[in-house]
PDB file of C-alpha atoms and ligand atoms in Angstrom:
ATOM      1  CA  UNK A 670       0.000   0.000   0.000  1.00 90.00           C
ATOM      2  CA  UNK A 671       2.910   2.202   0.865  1.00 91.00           C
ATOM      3  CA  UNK A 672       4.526   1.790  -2.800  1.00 92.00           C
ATOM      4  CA  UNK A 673       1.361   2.067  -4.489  1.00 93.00           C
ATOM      5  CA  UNK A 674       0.339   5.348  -2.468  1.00 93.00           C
ATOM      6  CA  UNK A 675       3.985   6.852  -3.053  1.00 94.00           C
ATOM      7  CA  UNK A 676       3.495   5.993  -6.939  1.00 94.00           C
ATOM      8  CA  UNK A 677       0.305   7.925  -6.858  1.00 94.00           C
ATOM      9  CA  UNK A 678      -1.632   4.751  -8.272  1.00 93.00           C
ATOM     10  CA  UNK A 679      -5.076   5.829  -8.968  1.00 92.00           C
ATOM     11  CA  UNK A 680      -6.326   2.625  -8.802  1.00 93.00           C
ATOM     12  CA  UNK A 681      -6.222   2.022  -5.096  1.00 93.00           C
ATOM     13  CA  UNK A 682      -9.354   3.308  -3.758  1.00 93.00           C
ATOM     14  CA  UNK A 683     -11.041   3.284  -0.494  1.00 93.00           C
ATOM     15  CA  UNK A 684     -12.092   0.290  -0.657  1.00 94.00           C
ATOM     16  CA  UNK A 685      -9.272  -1.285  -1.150  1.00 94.00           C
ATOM     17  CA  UNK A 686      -7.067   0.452   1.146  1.00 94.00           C
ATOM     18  CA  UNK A 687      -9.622  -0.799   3.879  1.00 95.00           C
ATOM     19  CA  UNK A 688      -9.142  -4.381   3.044  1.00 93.00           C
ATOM     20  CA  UNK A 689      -5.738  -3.831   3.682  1.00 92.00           C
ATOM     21  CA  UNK A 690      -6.054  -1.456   6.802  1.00 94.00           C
ATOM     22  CA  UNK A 691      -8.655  -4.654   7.726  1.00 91.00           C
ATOM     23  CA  UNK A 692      -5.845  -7.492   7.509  1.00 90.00           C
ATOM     24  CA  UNK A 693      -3.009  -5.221   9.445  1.00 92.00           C
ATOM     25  CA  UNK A 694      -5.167  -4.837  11.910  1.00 90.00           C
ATOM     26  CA  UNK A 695      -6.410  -8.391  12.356  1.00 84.00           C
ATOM     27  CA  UNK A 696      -2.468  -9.720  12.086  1.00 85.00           C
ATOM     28  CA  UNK A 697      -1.500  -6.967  14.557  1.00 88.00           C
ATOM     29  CA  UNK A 698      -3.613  -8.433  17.208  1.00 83.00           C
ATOM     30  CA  UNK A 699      -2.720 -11.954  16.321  1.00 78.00           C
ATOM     31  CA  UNK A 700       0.977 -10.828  17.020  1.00 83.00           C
ATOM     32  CA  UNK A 701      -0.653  -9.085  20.578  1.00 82.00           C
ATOM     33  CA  UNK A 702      -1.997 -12.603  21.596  1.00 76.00           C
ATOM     34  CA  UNK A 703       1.364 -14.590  20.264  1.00 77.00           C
ATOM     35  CA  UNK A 704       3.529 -12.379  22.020  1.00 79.00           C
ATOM     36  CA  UNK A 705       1.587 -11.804  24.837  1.00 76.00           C
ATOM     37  CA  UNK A 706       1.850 -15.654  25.324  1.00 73.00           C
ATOM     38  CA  UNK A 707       5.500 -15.661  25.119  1.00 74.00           C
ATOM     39  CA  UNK A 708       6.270 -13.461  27.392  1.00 72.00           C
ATOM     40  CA  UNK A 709       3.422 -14.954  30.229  1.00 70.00           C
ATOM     41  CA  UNK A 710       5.249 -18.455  29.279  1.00 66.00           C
ATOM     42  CA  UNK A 711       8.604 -17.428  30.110  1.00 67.00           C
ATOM     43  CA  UNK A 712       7.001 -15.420  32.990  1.00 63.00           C
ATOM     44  CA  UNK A 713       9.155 -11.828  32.485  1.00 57.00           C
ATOM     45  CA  UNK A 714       5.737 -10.137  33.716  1.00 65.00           C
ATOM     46  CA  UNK A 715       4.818  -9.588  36.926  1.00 73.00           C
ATOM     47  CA  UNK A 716       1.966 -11.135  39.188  1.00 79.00           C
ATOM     48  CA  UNK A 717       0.055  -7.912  40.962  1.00 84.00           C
ATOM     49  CA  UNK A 718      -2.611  -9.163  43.481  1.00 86.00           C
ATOM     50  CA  UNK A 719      -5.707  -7.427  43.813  1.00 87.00           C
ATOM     51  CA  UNK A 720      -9.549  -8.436  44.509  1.00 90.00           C
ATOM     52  CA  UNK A 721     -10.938  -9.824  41.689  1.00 92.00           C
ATOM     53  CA  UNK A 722     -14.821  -9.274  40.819  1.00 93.00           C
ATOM     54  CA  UNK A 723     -15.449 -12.480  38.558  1.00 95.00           C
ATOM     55  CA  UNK A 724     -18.323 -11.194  37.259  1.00 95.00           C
ATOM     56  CA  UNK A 725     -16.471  -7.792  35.655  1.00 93.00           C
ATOM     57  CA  UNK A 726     -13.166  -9.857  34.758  1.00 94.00           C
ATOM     58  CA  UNK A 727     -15.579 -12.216  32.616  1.00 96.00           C
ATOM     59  CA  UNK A 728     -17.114  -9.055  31.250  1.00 94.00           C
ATOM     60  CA  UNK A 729     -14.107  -7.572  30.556  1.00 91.00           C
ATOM     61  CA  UNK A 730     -12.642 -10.624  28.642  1.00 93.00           C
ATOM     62  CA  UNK A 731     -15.814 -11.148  26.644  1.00 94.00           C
ATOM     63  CA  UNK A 732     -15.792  -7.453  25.679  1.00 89.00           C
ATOM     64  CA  UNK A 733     -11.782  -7.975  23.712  1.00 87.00           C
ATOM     65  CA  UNK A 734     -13.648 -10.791  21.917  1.00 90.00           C
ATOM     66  CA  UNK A 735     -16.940  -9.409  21.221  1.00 89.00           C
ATOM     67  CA  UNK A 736     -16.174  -8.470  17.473  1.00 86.00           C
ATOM     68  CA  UNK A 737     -14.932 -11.723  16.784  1.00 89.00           C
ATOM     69  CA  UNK A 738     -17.816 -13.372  18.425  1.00 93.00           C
ATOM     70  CA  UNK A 739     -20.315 -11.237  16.182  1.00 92.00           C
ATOM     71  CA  UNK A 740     -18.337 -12.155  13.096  1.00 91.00           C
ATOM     72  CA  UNK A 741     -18.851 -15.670  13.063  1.00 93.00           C
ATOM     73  CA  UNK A 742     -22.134 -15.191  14.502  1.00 95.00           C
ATOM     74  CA  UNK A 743     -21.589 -17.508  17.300  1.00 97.00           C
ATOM     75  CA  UNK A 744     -24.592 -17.196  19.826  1.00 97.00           C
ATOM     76  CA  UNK A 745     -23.097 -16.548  23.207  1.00 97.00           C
ATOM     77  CA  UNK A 746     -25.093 -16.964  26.400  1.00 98.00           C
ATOM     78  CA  UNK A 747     -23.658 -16.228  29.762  1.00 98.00           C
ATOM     79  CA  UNK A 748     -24.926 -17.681  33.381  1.00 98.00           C
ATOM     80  CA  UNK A 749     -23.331 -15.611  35.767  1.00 97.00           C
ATOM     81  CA  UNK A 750     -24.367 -16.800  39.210  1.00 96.00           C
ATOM     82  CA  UNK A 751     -25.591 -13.385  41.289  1.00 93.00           C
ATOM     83  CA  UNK A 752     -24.254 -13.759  44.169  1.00 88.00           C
ATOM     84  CA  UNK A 753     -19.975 -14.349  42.908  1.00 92.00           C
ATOM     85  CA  UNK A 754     -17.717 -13.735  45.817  1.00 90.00           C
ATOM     86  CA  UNK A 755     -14.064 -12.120  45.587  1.00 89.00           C
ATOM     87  CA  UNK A 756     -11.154 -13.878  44.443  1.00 93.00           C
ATOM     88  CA  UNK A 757      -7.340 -12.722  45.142  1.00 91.00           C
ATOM     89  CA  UNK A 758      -4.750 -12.965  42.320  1.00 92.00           C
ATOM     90  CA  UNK A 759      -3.794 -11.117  39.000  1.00 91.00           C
ATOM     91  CA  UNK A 760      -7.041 -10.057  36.967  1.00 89.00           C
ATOM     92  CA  UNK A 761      -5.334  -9.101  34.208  1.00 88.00           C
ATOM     93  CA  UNK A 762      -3.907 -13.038  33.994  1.00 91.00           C
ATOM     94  CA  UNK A 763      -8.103 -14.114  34.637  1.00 94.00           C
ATOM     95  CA  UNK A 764      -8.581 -11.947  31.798  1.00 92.00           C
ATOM     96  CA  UNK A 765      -5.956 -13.634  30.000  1.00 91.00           C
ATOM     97  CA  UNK A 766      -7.156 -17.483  30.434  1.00 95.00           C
ATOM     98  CA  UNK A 767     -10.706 -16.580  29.800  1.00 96.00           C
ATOM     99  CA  UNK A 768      -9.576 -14.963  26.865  1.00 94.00           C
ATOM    100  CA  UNK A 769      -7.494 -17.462  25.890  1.00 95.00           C
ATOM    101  CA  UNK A 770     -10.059 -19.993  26.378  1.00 98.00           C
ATOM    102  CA  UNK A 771     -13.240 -18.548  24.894  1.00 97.00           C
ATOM    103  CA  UNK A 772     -10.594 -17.994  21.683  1.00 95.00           C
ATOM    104  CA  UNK A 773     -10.174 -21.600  21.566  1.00 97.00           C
ATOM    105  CA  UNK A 774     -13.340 -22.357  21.707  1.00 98.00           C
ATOM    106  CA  UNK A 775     -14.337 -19.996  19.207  1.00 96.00           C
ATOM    107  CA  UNK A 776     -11.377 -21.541  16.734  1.00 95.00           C
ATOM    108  CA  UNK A 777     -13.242 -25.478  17.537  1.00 97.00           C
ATOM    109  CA  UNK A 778     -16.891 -23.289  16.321  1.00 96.00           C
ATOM    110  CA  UNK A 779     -17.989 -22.978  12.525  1.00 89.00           C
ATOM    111  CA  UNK A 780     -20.159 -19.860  12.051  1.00 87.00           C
ATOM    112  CA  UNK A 781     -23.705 -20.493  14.424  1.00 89.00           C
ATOM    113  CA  UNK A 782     -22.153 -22.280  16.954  1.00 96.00           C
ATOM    114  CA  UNK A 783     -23.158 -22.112  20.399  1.00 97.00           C
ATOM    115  CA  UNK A 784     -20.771 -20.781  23.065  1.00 98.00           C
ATOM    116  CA  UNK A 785     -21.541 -20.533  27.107  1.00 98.00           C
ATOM    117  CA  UNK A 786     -20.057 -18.933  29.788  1.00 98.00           C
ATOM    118  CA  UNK A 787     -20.788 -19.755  33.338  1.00 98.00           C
ATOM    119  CA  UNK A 788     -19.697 -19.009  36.524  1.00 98.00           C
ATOM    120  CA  UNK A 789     -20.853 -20.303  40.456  1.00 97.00           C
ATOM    121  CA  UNK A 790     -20.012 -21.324  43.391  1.00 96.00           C
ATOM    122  CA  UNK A 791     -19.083 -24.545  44.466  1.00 95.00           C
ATOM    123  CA  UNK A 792     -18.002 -25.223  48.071  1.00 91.00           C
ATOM    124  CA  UNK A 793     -14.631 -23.112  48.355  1.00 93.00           C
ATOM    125  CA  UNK A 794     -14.159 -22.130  45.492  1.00 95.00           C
ATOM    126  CA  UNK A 795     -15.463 -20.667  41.971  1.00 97.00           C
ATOM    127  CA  UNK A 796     -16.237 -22.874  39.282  1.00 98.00           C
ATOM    128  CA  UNK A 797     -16.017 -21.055  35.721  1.00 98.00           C
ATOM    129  CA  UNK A 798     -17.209 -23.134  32.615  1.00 98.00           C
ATOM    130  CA  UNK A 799     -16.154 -22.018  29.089  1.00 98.00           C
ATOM    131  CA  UNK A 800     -18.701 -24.526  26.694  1.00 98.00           C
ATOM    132  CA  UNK A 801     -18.779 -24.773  23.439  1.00 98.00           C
ATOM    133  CA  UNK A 802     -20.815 -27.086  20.609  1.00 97.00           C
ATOM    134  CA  UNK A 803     -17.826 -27.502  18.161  1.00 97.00           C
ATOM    135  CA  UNK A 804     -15.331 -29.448  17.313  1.00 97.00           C
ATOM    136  CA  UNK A 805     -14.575 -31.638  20.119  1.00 98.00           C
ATOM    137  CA  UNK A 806     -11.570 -33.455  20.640  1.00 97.00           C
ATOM    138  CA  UNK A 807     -10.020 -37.187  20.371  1.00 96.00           C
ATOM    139  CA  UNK A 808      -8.627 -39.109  23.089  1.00 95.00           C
ATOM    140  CA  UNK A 809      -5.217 -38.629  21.482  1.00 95.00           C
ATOM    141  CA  UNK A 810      -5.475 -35.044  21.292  1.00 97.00           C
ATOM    142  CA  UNK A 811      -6.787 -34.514  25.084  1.00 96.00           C
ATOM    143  CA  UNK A 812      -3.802 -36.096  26.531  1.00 95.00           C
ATOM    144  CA  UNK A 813      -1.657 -33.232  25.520  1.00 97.00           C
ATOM    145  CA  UNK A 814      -3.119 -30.151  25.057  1.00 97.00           C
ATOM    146  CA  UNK A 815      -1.569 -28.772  28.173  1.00 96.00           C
ATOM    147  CA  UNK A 816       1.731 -29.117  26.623  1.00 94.00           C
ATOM    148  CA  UNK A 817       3.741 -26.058  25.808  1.00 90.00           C
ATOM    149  CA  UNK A 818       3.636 -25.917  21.740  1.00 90.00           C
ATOM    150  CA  UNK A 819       1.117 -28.342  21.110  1.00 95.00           C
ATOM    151  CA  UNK A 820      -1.115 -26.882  18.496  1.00 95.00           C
ATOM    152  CA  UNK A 821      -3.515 -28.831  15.669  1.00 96.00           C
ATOM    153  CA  UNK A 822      -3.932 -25.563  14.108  1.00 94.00           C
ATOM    154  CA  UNK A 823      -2.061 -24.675  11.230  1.00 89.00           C
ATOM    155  CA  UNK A 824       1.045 -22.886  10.936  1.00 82.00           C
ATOM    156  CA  UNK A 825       0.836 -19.270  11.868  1.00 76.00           C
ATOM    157  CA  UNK A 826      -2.374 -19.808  13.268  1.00 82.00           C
ATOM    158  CA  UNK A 827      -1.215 -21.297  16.881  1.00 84.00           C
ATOM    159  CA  UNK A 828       1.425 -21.186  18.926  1.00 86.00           C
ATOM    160  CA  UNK A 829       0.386 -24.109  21.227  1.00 92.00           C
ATOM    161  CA  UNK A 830       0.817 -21.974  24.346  1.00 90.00           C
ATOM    162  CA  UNK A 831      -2.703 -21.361  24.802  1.00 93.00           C
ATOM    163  CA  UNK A 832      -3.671 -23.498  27.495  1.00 95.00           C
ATOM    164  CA  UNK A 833       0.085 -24.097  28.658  1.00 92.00           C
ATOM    165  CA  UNK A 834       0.018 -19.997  30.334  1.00 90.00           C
ATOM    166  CA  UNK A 835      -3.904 -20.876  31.185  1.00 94.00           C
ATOM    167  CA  UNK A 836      -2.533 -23.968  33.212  1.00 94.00           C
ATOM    168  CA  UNK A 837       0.045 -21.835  34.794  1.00 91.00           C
ATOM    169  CA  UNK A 838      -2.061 -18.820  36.295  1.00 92.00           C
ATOM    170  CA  UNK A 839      -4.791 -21.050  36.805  1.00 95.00           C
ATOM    171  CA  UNK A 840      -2.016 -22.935  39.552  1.00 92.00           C
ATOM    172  CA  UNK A 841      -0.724 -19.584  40.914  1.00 90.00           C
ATOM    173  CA  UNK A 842      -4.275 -19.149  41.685  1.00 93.00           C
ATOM    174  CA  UNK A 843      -4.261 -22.152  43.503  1.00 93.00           C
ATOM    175  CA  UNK A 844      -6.645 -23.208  41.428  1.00 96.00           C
ATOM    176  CA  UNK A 845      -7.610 -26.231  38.718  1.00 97.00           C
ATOM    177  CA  UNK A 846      -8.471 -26.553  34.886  1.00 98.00           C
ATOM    178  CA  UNK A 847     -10.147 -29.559  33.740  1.00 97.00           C
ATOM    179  CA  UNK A 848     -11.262 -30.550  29.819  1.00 98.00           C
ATOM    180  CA  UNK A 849     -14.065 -32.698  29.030  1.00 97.00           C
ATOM    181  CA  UNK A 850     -14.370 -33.161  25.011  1.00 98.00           C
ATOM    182  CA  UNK A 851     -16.538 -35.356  22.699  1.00 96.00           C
ATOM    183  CA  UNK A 852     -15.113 -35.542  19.442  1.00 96.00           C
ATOM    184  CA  UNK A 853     -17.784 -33.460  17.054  1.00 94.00           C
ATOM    185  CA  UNK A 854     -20.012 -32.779  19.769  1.00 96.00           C
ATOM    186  CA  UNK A 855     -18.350 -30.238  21.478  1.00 98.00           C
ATOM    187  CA  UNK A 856     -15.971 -29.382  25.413  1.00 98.00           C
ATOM    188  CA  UNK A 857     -16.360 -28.240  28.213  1.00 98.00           C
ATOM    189  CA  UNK A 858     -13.349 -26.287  29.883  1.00 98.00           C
ATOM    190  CA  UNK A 859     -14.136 -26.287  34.051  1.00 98.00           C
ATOM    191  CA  UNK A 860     -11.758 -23.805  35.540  1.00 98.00           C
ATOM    192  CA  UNK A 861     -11.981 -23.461  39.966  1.00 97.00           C
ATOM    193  CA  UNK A 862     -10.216 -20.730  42.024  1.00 96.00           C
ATOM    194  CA  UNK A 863     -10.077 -21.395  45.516  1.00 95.00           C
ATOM    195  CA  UNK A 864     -12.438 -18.556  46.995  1.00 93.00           C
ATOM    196  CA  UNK A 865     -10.044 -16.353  49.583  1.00 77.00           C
ATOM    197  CA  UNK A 866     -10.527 -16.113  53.335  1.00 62.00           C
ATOM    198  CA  UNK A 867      -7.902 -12.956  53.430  1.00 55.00           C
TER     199      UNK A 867
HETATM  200  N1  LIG B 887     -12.350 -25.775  22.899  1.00 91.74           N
HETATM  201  C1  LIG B 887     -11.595 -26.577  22.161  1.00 91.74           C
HETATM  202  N2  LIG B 887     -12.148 -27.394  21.229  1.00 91.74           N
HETATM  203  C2  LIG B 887     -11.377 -28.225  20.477  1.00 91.74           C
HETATM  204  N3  LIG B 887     -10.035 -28.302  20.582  1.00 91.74           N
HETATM  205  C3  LIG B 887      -9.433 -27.514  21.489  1.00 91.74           C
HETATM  206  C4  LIG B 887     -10.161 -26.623  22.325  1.00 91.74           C
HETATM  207  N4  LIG B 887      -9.288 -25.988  23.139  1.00 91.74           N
HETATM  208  C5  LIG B 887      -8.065 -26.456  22.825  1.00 91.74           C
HETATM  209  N5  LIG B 887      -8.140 -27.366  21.829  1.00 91.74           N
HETATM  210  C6  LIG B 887      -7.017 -28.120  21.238  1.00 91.74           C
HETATM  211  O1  LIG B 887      -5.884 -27.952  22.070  1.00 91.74           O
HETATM  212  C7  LIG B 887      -4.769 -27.463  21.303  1.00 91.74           C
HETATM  213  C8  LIG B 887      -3.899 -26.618  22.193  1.00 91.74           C
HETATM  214  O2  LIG B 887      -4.585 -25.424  22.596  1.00 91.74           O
HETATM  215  P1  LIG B 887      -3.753 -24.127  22.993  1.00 91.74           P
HETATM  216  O3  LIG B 887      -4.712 -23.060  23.362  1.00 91.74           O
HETATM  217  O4  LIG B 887      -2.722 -24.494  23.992  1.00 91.74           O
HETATM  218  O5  LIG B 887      -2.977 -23.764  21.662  1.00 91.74           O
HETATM  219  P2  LIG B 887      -3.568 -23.191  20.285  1.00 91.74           P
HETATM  220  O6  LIG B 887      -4.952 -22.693  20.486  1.00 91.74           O
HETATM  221  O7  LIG B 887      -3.356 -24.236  19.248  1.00 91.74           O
HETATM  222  O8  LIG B 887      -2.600 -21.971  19.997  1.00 91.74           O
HETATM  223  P3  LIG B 887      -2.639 -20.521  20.740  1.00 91.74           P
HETATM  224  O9  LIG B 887      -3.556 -20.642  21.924  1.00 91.74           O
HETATM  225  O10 LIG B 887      -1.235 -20.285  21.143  1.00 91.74           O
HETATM  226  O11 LIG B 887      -3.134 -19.577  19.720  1.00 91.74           O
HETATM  227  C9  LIG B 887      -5.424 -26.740  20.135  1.00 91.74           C
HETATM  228  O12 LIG B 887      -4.553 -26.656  19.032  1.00 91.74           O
HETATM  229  C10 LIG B 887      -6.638 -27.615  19.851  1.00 91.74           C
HETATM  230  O13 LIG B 887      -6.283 -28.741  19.107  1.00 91.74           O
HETATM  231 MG1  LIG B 888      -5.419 -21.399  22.129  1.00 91.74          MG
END
């Protein structure tokens, strides 16, 4: 676009310069969430505790989606218990694996697929659910998906470290992330956070 703009080509019009503006714009923010990945995998950032409102940090995380969401005209229903009590821990990193997981989920979903987000209480601790109707996974696949740099998505597309930095917070949370998949019908990611006494 540069070279065509400094050659005054009157053929690139509007339309075609948004196109373009479209794809650096949808690449820059796959470079946000690769490198953004990196860095939480090697840990170099830090770990600021604060009291997290569930409720707003699932809000928050469905909000840097929403586009996304719209675009493939996935139907996304939330159950957010009313009565969520405070966590402690990073809310930026809660952001980051609910993020990270409703992103998988949406990359399992073709177009109309059905996505739900849940949280409640269940004895000490909260119990977040990330569901979706899509692809589902096979046995083979389950066993390592928590593996740093295991990705079935194409080159460029994954880097694997998804659910290897999700695994991570989720334990300096003191917390645990369990996967239940049928293969074409569809998983269930069941994330708990010990609810804090301090
Ligand atoms: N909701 C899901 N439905 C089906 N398969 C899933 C789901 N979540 C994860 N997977 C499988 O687990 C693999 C690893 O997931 P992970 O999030 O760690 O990496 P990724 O999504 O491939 O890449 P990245 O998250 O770095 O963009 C995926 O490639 C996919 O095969
Ligand atoms: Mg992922």
């Amino acid at each position: 676009m540069i070279d065509r703009l400094e050659q005054k080509d009157s053929e690139l019009d509007e339309e075609e310069m948004a196109l373009y503006l479209t794809k650096i714009k949808e690449n820059t923010e796959r470079c946000k969430r690769i490198t953004g990945n990196l860095l939480n995998f090697s840990r170099k950032s830090n770990w600021t505790v604060t009291h997290i409102d569930i409720k707003d940090t699932i809000m928050n995380s469905i909000n840097l989606v929403e586009s996304t969401i719209k675009k493939k005209r996935i139907t996304l229903t939330t159950n957010l218990s009313p009565e969520l009590p405070v966590v402690f821990g990073d809310s930026l990193k809660m952001m980051q694996v609910i993020v990270n997981l409703i992103n998988n989920a949406m990359d399992a979903m073709n177009s109309e697929g059905q996505l739900i987000i849940s949280a409640k209480v269940e004895q000490d601790s909260v119990c977040i659910q990330v569901i979706d109707d899509g692809s589902g996974m096979p046995a083979e696949v389950l066993g390592k998906i928590f593996d740093p740099f295991y990705t079935t998505k194409p080159v460029g597309k994954g880097t694997g470290l998804g659910l290897s930095v999700c695994y991570g917070i989720i334990e300096e949370f003191g917390g645990k992330i369990q996967v239940d998949s049928e293969e074409s019908a569809g998983t269930t990611i069941t994330v708990q956070i010990p609810i804090s006494t301090r």
